[in-house]
Every structure is written in C-alpha cells, then in structure tokens.
Short mmCIF file of C-alpha atoms in Angstrom, two decimals:
data_model
loop_
_atom_site.label_atom_id
_atom_site.label_comp_id
_atom_site.label_asym_id
_atom_site.label_seq_id
_atom_site.Cartn_x
_atom_site.Cartn_y
_atom_site.Cartn_z
CA MET R 1 110.54 -81.78 34.96
CA ARG R 2 109.65 -85.38 35.78
CA VAL R 3 109.46 -88.03 33.08
CA ASP R 4 107.83 -91.44 33.53
CA ALA R 5 109.56 -94.26 31.67
CA ARG R 6 109.87 -98.01 32.20
CA GLY R 7 107.88 -97.84 35.44
CA LEU R 8 110.28 -95.29 36.92
CA ARG R 9 110.16 -91.51 37.31
CA PHE R 10 113.21 -89.59 36.14
CA GLU R 11 114.23 -85.99 36.86
CA VAL R 12 115.15 -84.10 33.68
CA THR R 13 116.45 -80.53 33.51
CA VAL R 14 115.32 -78.90 30.26
CA GLY R 15 116.75 -75.75 28.71
CA GLY R 16 117.36 -73.87 25.49
CA PRO R 17 115.11 -72.92 22.56
CA GLU R 18 112.01 -75.10 22.26
CA GLN R 19 112.62 -75.69 18.56
CA GLY R 20 116.35 -76.34 18.95
CA GLU R 21 117.91 -79.66 18.01
CA PRO R 22 117.74 -81.93 21.07
CA VAL R 23 120.81 -82.81 23.11
CA LEU R 24 120.63 -85.58 25.74
CA LEU R 25 123.14 -84.95 28.54
CA LEU R 26 124.20 -87.95 30.64
CA HIS R 27 126.15 -87.50 33.88
CA GLY R 28 128.62 -89.73 35.68
CA PHE R 29 129.45 -90.91 39.22
CA PRO R 30 128.96 -89.51 41.83
CA GLN R 31 127.36 -86.51 40.19
CA HIS R 32 123.98 -85.68 38.67
CA SER R 33 122.56 -83.52 35.89
CA GLY R 34 123.98 -80.43 37.58
CA GLU R 35 127.42 -81.27 36.21
CA TRP R 36 126.24 -79.78 32.90
CA ASP R 37 125.36 -76.38 34.39
CA GLY R 38 128.54 -74.80 33.06
CA VAL R 39 128.22 -76.34 29.61
CA SER R 40 124.52 -75.93 28.84
CA PRO R 41 124.50 -72.12 28.38
CA THR R 42 126.98 -72.46 25.52
CA LEU R 43 124.72 -75.02 23.86
CA HIS R 44 121.61 -72.91 24.42
CA ALA R 45 123.27 -69.82 22.92
CA ALA R 46 123.98 -71.87 19.79
CA GLY R 47 120.30 -72.80 19.48
CA LEU R 48 120.35 -76.29 20.98
CA ARG R 49 117.71 -77.72 23.31
CA THR R 50 119.18 -79.67 26.24
CA TYR R 51 117.74 -82.49 28.30
CA ALA R 52 119.98 -83.25 31.28
CA LEU R 53 118.88 -86.56 32.79
CA ASP R 54 119.32 -87.71 36.38
CA GLN R 55 119.85 -91.35 35.55
CA ARG R 56 118.73 -94.56 37.23
CA GLY R 57 119.65 -94.55 40.90
CA TYR R 58 120.16 -90.78 40.92
CA SER R 59 116.54 -89.78 40.39
CA PRO R 60 114.96 -90.63 43.78
CA GLN R 61 111.92 -92.23 42.15
CA ALA R 62 114.04 -94.29 39.76
CA ARG R 63 116.00 -96.25 42.33
CA PRO R 64 115.57 -100.05 42.13
CA THR R 65 117.19 -101.98 44.96
CA GLN R 66 118.45 -105.00 43.01
CA VAL R 67 122.04 -104.83 41.77
CA GLU R 68 121.15 -106.50 38.47
CA ALA R 69 118.76 -103.62 37.72
CA TYR R 70 121.84 -101.47 37.03
CA ARG R 71 123.36 -103.51 34.23
CA LEU R 72 124.43 -101.58 31.15
CA ALA R 73 121.51 -102.84 29.05
CA GLU R 74 119.06 -101.38 31.59
CA LEU R 75 120.82 -98.02 31.62
CA VAL R 76 120.76 -97.82 27.83
CA ALA R 77 117.10 -98.79 27.74
CA ASP R 78 116.37 -95.95 30.19
CA ALA R 79 117.98 -93.37 27.90
CA ALA R 80 115.96 -94.54 24.91
CA ALA R 81 112.74 -94.67 26.93
CA VAL R 82 113.24 -91.16 28.27
CA LEU R 83 113.70 -89.90 24.71
CA ASP R 84 110.45 -91.66 23.82
CA ALA R 85 108.64 -90.03 26.74
CA LEU R 86 109.98 -86.63 25.70
CA GLY R 87 108.79 -87.18 22.14
CA VAL R 88 112.36 -86.97 20.83
CA ALA R 89 113.02 -89.33 17.94
CA THR R 90 116.75 -88.64 17.65
CA ALA R 91 119.16 -86.60 19.75
CA HIS R 92 122.75 -85.52 19.95
CA VAL R 93 124.06 -87.50 22.92
CA VAL R 94 126.73 -86.16 25.28
CA GLY R 95 127.94 -88.25 28.20
CA HIS R 96 130.64 -87.96 30.85
CA ASP R 97 132.15 -90.81 32.88
CA TRP R 98 129.43 -93.46 33.28
CA GLY R 99 127.23 -91.26 31.11
CA ALA R 100 129.80 -91.70 28.36
CA ILE R 101 129.54 -95.47 28.71
CA VAL R 102 125.76 -95.27 28.35
CA GLY R 103 126.21 -92.97 25.35
CA TRP R 104 128.65 -95.34 23.64
CA ALA R 105 126.37 -98.33 24.15
CA LEU R 106 123.27 -96.41 23.03
CA ALA R 107 125.01 -95.21 19.86
CA ALA R 108 126.26 -98.72 19.11
CA SER R 109 122.96 -100.52 19.70
CA ARG R 110 120.46 -97.83 18.67
CA PRO R 111 122.15 -95.62 16.05
CA ASP R 112 118.68 -94.68 14.82
CA ARG R 113 118.23 -92.66 18.03
CA VAL R 114 121.62 -90.89 18.06
CA ARG R 115 122.44 -88.01 15.70
CA THR R 116 125.96 -87.54 17.04
CA LEU R 117 127.89 -88.70 20.08
CA THR R 118 130.28 -86.71 22.25
CA ALA R 119 131.86 -88.98 24.86
CA VAL R 120 133.79 -87.29 27.65
CA SER R 121 136.61 -88.90 29.68
CA VAL R 122 135.65 -92.56 29.31
CA PRO R 123 136.42 -94.28 25.98
CA HIS R 124 134.39 -96.91 24.16
CA PRO R 125 133.61 -99.75 26.61
CA ALA R 126 135.47 -102.30 24.48
CA ALA R 127 138.56 -100.06 24.54
CA MET R 128 138.22 -99.81 28.31
CA ALA R 129 137.86 -103.58 28.65
CA HIS R 130 140.94 -104.11 26.50
CA ALA R 131 142.97 -101.68 28.60
CA LEU R 132 141.87 -103.34 31.83
CA ASP R 133 143.03 -106.69 30.45
CA ASN R 134 146.32 -105.53 28.95
CA ASP R 135 147.56 -102.28 30.50
CA PRO R 136 148.99 -102.57 34.03
CA GLN R 137 148.73 -98.81 34.52
CA GLN R 138 145.03 -98.84 33.68
CA LYS R 139 144.50 -101.71 36.11
CA ALA R 140 146.14 -99.59 38.80
CA ARG R 141 144.08 -96.53 37.87
CA SER R 142 140.88 -98.60 38.12
CA ALA R 143 141.72 -100.26 41.44
CA TYR R 144 139.20 -98.03 43.20
CA MET R 145 136.45 -100.11 41.58
CA LEU R 146 137.37 -103.01 43.88
CA LEU R 147 136.28 -100.87 46.83
CA PHE R 148 133.18 -99.58 45.07
CA ARG R 149 131.99 -103.13 44.40
CA GLN R 150 132.05 -104.07 48.11
CA PRO R 151 128.58 -103.70 49.65
CA VAL R 152 128.40 -101.73 52.91
CA VAL R 153 132.18 -101.27 53.10
CA ALA R 154 132.20 -98.80 50.20
CA GLU R 155 129.30 -96.80 51.59
CA LYS R 156 130.90 -96.54 55.05
CA THR R 157 134.27 -95.57 53.59
CA LEU R 158 132.94 -92.88 51.26
CA LEU R 159 130.42 -91.37 53.68
CA ALA R 160 132.58 -91.36 56.82
CA LEU R 161 133.46 -88.00 58.38
CA GLY R 162 130.80 -86.09 56.50
CA ALA R 163 131.44 -87.81 53.15
CA ALA R 164 135.14 -86.91 53.21
CA GLY R 165 135.92 -89.79 50.86
CA LEU R 166 133.50 -88.52 48.25
CA ARG R 167 134.83 -85.00 48.62
CA ARG R 168 138.40 -86.20 48.01
CA LEU R 169 137.20 -88.12 44.96
CA LEU R 170 135.68 -84.94 43.54
CA HIS R 171 138.85 -82.88 43.81
CA GLY R 172 138.87 -80.79 40.67
CA VAL R 173 135.16 -80.01 40.35
CA GLY R 174 135.59 -76.57 41.91
CA ASP R 175 135.09 -75.04 45.34
CA ALA R 176 133.62 -76.73 48.43
CA ASN R 177 130.09 -75.59 47.58
CA ARG R 178 130.32 -77.19 44.16
CA ALA R 179 131.56 -80.46 45.64
CA ALA R 180 128.83 -80.37 48.30
CA GLY R 181 126.25 -80.04 45.54
CA TYR R 182 127.27 -83.54 44.49
CA THR R 183 128.04 -85.16 47.84
CA ASP R 184 124.95 -83.99 49.74
CA PRO R 185 122.45 -85.92 47.56
CA MET R 186 124.62 -89.04 47.96
CA ARG R 187 124.03 -88.90 51.73
CA GLY R 188 120.29 -89.48 51.31
CA PRO R 189 118.71 -92.88 52.06
CA GLY R 190 119.84 -95.45 49.51
CA ALA R 191 121.35 -92.88 47.15
CA LEU R 192 125.01 -93.88 47.32
CA THR R 193 124.17 -97.58 47.23
CA ALA R 194 122.13 -97.06 44.06
CA ALA R 195 124.99 -95.12 42.46
CA LEU R 196 127.53 -97.77 43.46
CA ASN R 197 125.29 -100.47 42.04
CA TRP R 198 126.39 -99.29 38.58
CA TYR R 199 129.85 -100.62 39.48
CA ARG R 200 128.52 -103.74 41.19
CA ALA R 201 126.47 -104.67 38.14
CA MET R 202 129.20 -103.90 35.61
CA SER R 203 130.63 -106.74 33.53
CA ARG R 204 133.87 -106.61 31.57
CA ARG R 205 132.29 -109.12 29.19
CA GLU R 206 129.33 -106.79 28.65
CA PHE R 207 131.71 -103.91 28.00
CA ALA R 208 133.73 -105.92 25.50
CA ALA R 209 130.55 -106.90 23.66
CA VAL R 210 129.57 -103.29 22.84
CA GLY R 211 129.85 -102.99 19.08
CA PRO R 212 131.44 -100.31 16.92
CA VAL R 213 129.84 -96.88 16.71
CA ALA R 214 128.89 -95.68 13.25
CA VAL R 215 127.44 -92.27 14.13
CA PRO R 216 129.66 -89.14 13.98
CA THR R 217 131.62 -89.20 17.23
CA THR R 218 133.92 -86.97 19.26
CA TYR R 219 135.92 -88.32 22.18
CA VAL R 220 137.23 -85.78 24.71
CA TRP R 221 140.01 -86.88 27.06
CA SER R 222 142.15 -84.89 29.49
CA ASP R 223 145.77 -85.67 30.30
CA GLY R 224 145.20 -85.00 34.01
CA ASP R 225 142.62 -87.78 34.31
CA VAL R 226 143.63 -90.11 37.14
CA ALA R 227 141.01 -92.72 36.22
CA ILE R 228 141.56 -93.11 32.46
CA GLY R 229 145.04 -93.52 31.00
CA ARG R 230 146.39 -92.79 27.56
CA VAL R 231 146.34 -96.45 26.46
CA ALA R 232 142.57 -96.69 26.97
CA ALA R 233 142.03 -93.28 25.39
CA GLY R 234 144.18 -94.16 22.38
CA ALA R 235 142.31 -97.41 21.79
CA CYS R 236 139.01 -95.60 21.37
CA ALA R 237 139.27 -94.74 17.67
CA ALA R 238 139.43 -98.40 16.65
CA HIS R 239 135.84 -98.82 17.85
CA VAL R 240 134.32 -96.01 15.78
CA SER R 241 133.50 -96.71 12.14
CA GLY R 242 131.91 -93.30 11.54
CA ASP R 243 133.57 -89.90 11.45
CA PHE R 244 135.79 -89.67 14.55
CA ARG R 245 137.45 -86.74 16.26
CA TYR R 246 139.77 -86.93 19.25
CA VAL R 247 140.07 -83.86 21.49
CA GLU R 248 142.72 -83.81 24.22
CA LEU R 249 142.62 -81.16 26.94
CA ALA R 250 145.92 -80.38 28.66
CA GLY R 251 146.17 -79.89 32.41
CA VAL R 252 142.55 -80.81 33.09
CA SER R 253 141.37 -83.46 35.56
CA HIS R 254 138.73 -86.16 35.11
CA TRP R 255 135.99 -83.64 35.91
CA ILE R 256 135.98 -81.97 32.50
CA PRO R 257 132.42 -80.53 32.50
CA ASP R 258 133.11 -78.74 35.79
CA GLU R 259 136.73 -77.76 35.26
CA ALA R 260 136.74 -76.95 31.53
CA PRO R 261 133.15 -76.19 30.44
CA ALA R 262 134.19 -73.71 27.73
CA PRO R 263 136.49 -75.98 25.68
CA LEU R 264 134.09 -78.88 26.21
CA GLY R 265 131.22 -76.76 24.94
CA GLU R 266 133.28 -75.86 21.88
CA ALA R 267 133.99 -79.54 21.19
CA ILE R 268 130.30 -80.39 21.49
CA LEU R 269 129.27 -77.58 19.15
CA ALA R 270 131.94 -78.58 16.64
CA ARG R 271 130.35 -82.02 16.54
CA THR R 272 126.66 -81.09 16.68
CA LEU R 273 126.47 -78.05 14.42
CA PRO R 274 127.00 -78.32 10.66
CA ALA R 275 130.23 -76.83 9.35
CA GLY R 276 129.94 -73.33 7.98
#
C-alpha cells in the first residue's frame, strides 16, 4: 500500500492479522522492505501485524534530492509520520542496519510511540560513535563509508559492471536472485544516490547526541558481521536504561534477516510477546 506522510508517498508492505499488535519493520542499505520477507511469516503466525516500510529515498515517490533531507532527524520524523498515517499510536519497532539506527533514535526521542525495540546488527548510535572515535578496528570496518560519501564516484564504483560492487557488498543475503532483488532497484534513476545520501548526511555528532533508550530493548548482533565489531556491539547496553537483552548469533554475516530469519524471528517474538 502507499502512505502519504510529510509531503512524500511511502510504499508499505502490510501483513498479518488485522487486529494484531503492530510491528514497524525498518530496512537498511542497500535493501528495502523485502529484507523482512523471511521474518514476517513467523511474526504473523504469532498474531502480529507487520508494516514493512520502504524508507525515504527507497520509496520512489519519497526521494528528495537534497543531501540534508536525509539527516537522522528527518528519517525519524518519517517513521513517526507513517505511523500517524496508518492510525497506529504505538508499535513494536524492528530495524536492521540503518533501520536499526532509525529505530534507536525513534525510541530515544519518542518513547511514547515505541512499545518495544529490536535493533539488528547496528548498536545504539552513541555506542557506534564512541567506537568510531576509540576503536581502530571499528574505524577500519567502517572505512567503506568514505567511499559512500563521495558523490558520483560511489555511484560509478557500485554500479559498474552490472552493479558488481553492490552484489559483492550483499554477499550473504542468499542466491543471485535474492541479491538481484536488492541491486536491481538501486539501478533506477536516482535510487542509489538517494540511498547513499543517508551516509552523506550522517553526522557523528548527531549520532552521539541520541539519548538513552528506556523502552524494553533487544539488540541482535552476529559475530560474522564485517561492518560492526564486538567493541561497538558491547557498548550498546550502556545506552539502554530499560530492560535490555543481548542476542549474539554465531557464524552469521551482517545480513541477519536474510541469512538467519528463524532465530531473528524468535528474538523478536521473545521481546514483543508477553512471557507465558
């Protein structure tokens, strides 16, 4: 379905029982709402209603051209506005990669809208900022962002030879068809630039300013993640004042929703459904 919010039109994939508790699913780079296809059936079977959002820059009719339009505050405001448009007062929020960053910031700034948070792969933004400042290994892991922040150069590099760069980046999501499901939309006019603008607009100062999260929170990290190291993951708990659970998946890459949908679904249900 299409949802109008903040002068933009967002694509939202809806599923599960109509009366189920709402779950807002937020994807990362360079994916889209389809990354939740393997997870959503588990949530639906448990009685949850899912809203998988194609975020700013990924929905074709929600694609501003200015870099500053992709700052974290704008992304968080989108999530809240989409919930408003859906008539959802509060939701369980689940985010992966950049979607996790949006989820963290939404839970910190608008706890009245977030029932629970399940953040996947990327830790609290302040933990990430701390690791970037203090952990040499995390700096090395995040060096790819230097390329992503270069206009034109990044697009040419990632899209060359039939988007070979993007395909290499997505190693771990599954077979070639699965990877193509993510890379093909990025080859459309302006699509990759809009997605990269998330990186170009990012500010370490803005990340560091995200406050503690008081809502019940689960953080899921995988030890095969090439982008996020153990120092950043371990620093996450210090930024959650509410009930916190840490789930570590062994032998799984950064692409947890694609590679390990079953254990991720279990972690989400353990957070969203009441015990017993």
